[in-house]
Amino acid sequence: WRKKQSLGRTWLRRPELLERLELDEESKTLLEEFRQEHHSGSE
């Protein structure tokens, strides 16, 4: 849960940092879940 929140906050504040990183499959999945939750919560 913390990792997902951390990745999500980084994506919101500093997306360029994540673009340069090679994320493992777990991190990619967590980030995608965060994006979907954030998107659905903002509508």
Coordinates of N, CA and C in Angstrom, one line a residue:
W1 N 0.8 -1.2 0.0 CA 0.0 0.0 0.0 C 0.9 1.3 0.0
R2 N 1.9 1.3 0.9 CA 2.8 2.5 0.9 C 3.5 2.7 -0.4
K3 N 3.9 1.6 -1.0 CA 4.7 1.7 -2.2 C 3.8 2.3 -3.3
K4 N 2.5 1.8 -3.3 CA 1.6 2.3 -4.3 C 1.4 3.8 -4.1
Q5 N 1.2 4.2 -2.9 CA 1.0 5.7 -2.6 C 2.2 6.5 -3.0
S6 N 3.4 5.9 -2.7 CA 4.6 6.6 -3.0 C 4.8 6.8 -4.5
L7 N 4.6 5.7 -5.2 CA 4.7 5.8 -6.7 C 3.6 6.8 -7.2
G8 N 2.5 6.8 -6.7 CA 1.4 7.7 -7.1 C 1.7 9.1 -6.9
R9 N 2.2 9.4 -5.7 CA 2.6 10.8 -5.4 C 3.7 11.3 -6.3
T10 N 4.7 10.4 -6.6 CA 5.7 10.8 -7.5 C 5.2 11.1 -8.9
W11 N 4.3 10.2 -9.3 CA 3.6 10.4 -10.6 C 2.9 11.7 -10.7
L12 N 2.2 12.1 -9.6 CA 1.5 13.4 -9.6 C 2.4 14.6 -9.6
R13 N 3.5 14.5 -8.8 CA 4.3 15.7 -8.6 C 5.5 15.7 -9.6
R14 N 6.1 14.6 -9.9 CA 7.3 14.6 -10.7 C 7.3 13.4 -11.7
P15 N 6.4 13.5 -12.6 CA 6.2 12.3 -13.6 C 7.5 12.1 -14.4
E16 N 8.3 13.1 -14.6 CA 9.5 12.9 -15.4 C 10.5 11.9 -14.7
L17 N 10.4 11.8 -13.4 CA 11.3 10.9 -12.7 C 10.9 9.5 -13.0
L18 N 9.6 9.2 -13.0 CA 9.2 7.8 -13.3 C 9.4 7.5 -14.8
E19 N 9.4 8.4 -15.7 CA 9.7 8.1 -17.1 C 11.1 7.6 -17.3
R20 N 12.0 8.1 -16.4 CA 13.4 7.7 -16.6 C 13.7 6.4 -15.9
L21 N 12.9 5.9 -15.0 CA 13.1 4.7 -14.2 C 12.7 3.5 -15.0
E22 N 13.4 2.4 -14.7 CA 13.0 1.1 -15.2 C 12.2 0.4 -14.0
L23 N 10.9 0.5 -14.1 CA 10.1 -0.1 -13.0 C 9.9 -1.6 -13.2
D24 N 9.9 -2.3 -12.1 CA 9.6 -3.7 -12.2 C 8.1 -3.9 -12.4
E25 N 7.7 -5.2 -12.6 CA 6.3 -5.4 -12.9 C 5.4 -5.0 -11.8
E26 N 5.8 -5.3 -10.6 CA 5.0 -5.0 -9.4 C 4.7 -3.5 -9.4
S27 N 5.8 -2.7 -9.6 CA 5.7 -1.2 -9.5 C 4.8 -0.7 -10.6
K28 N 4.9 -1.3 -11.8 CA 4.1 -0.9 -13.0 C 2.6 -1.1 -12.7
T29 N 2.4 -2.3 -12.1 CA 1.0 -2.6 -11.7 C 0.4 -1.7 -10.7
L30 N 1.2 -1.4 -9.6 CA 0.7 -0.5 -8.6 C 0.5 0.9 -9.1
L31 N 1.4 1.3 -10.0 CA 1.2 2.7 -10.5 C 0.0 2.8 -11.4
E32 N -0.3 1.7 -12.2 CA -1.4 1.7 -13.0 C -2.7 1.7 -12.2
E33 N -2.7 0.9 -11.1 CA -3.9 0.9 -10.2 C -4.1 2.3 -9.6
F34 N -3.0 3.0 -9.2 CA -3.1 4.3 -8.6 C -3.7 5.3 -9.7
R35 N -3.2 5.2 -10.9 CA -3.7 6.1 -11.9 C -5.2 5.9 -12.2
Q36 N -5.6 4.6 -12.2 CA -7.1 4.4 -12.4 C -7.9 4.9 -11.2
E37 N -7.4 4.7 -10.0 CA -8.1 5.2 -8.8 C -8.2 6.7 -8.8
H38 N -7.1 7.3 -9.2 CA -7.0 8.8 -9.1 C -7.9 9.3 -10.2
H39 N -7.9 8.7 -11.4 CA -8.7 9.2 -12.5 C -10.2 9.1 -12.2
S40 N -10.6 7.9 -11.6 CA -12.0 7.7 -11.3 C -12.4 8.6 -10.1
G41 N -11.5 9.0 -9.3 CA -11.9 9.8 -8.1 C -12.0 11.3 -8.5
S42 N -11.4 11.7 -9.7 CA -11.4 13.1 -10.0 C -12.6 13.4 -10.9
E43 N -13.4 12.4 -11.3 CA -14.6 12.7 -12.2 C -15.8 13.1 -11.4

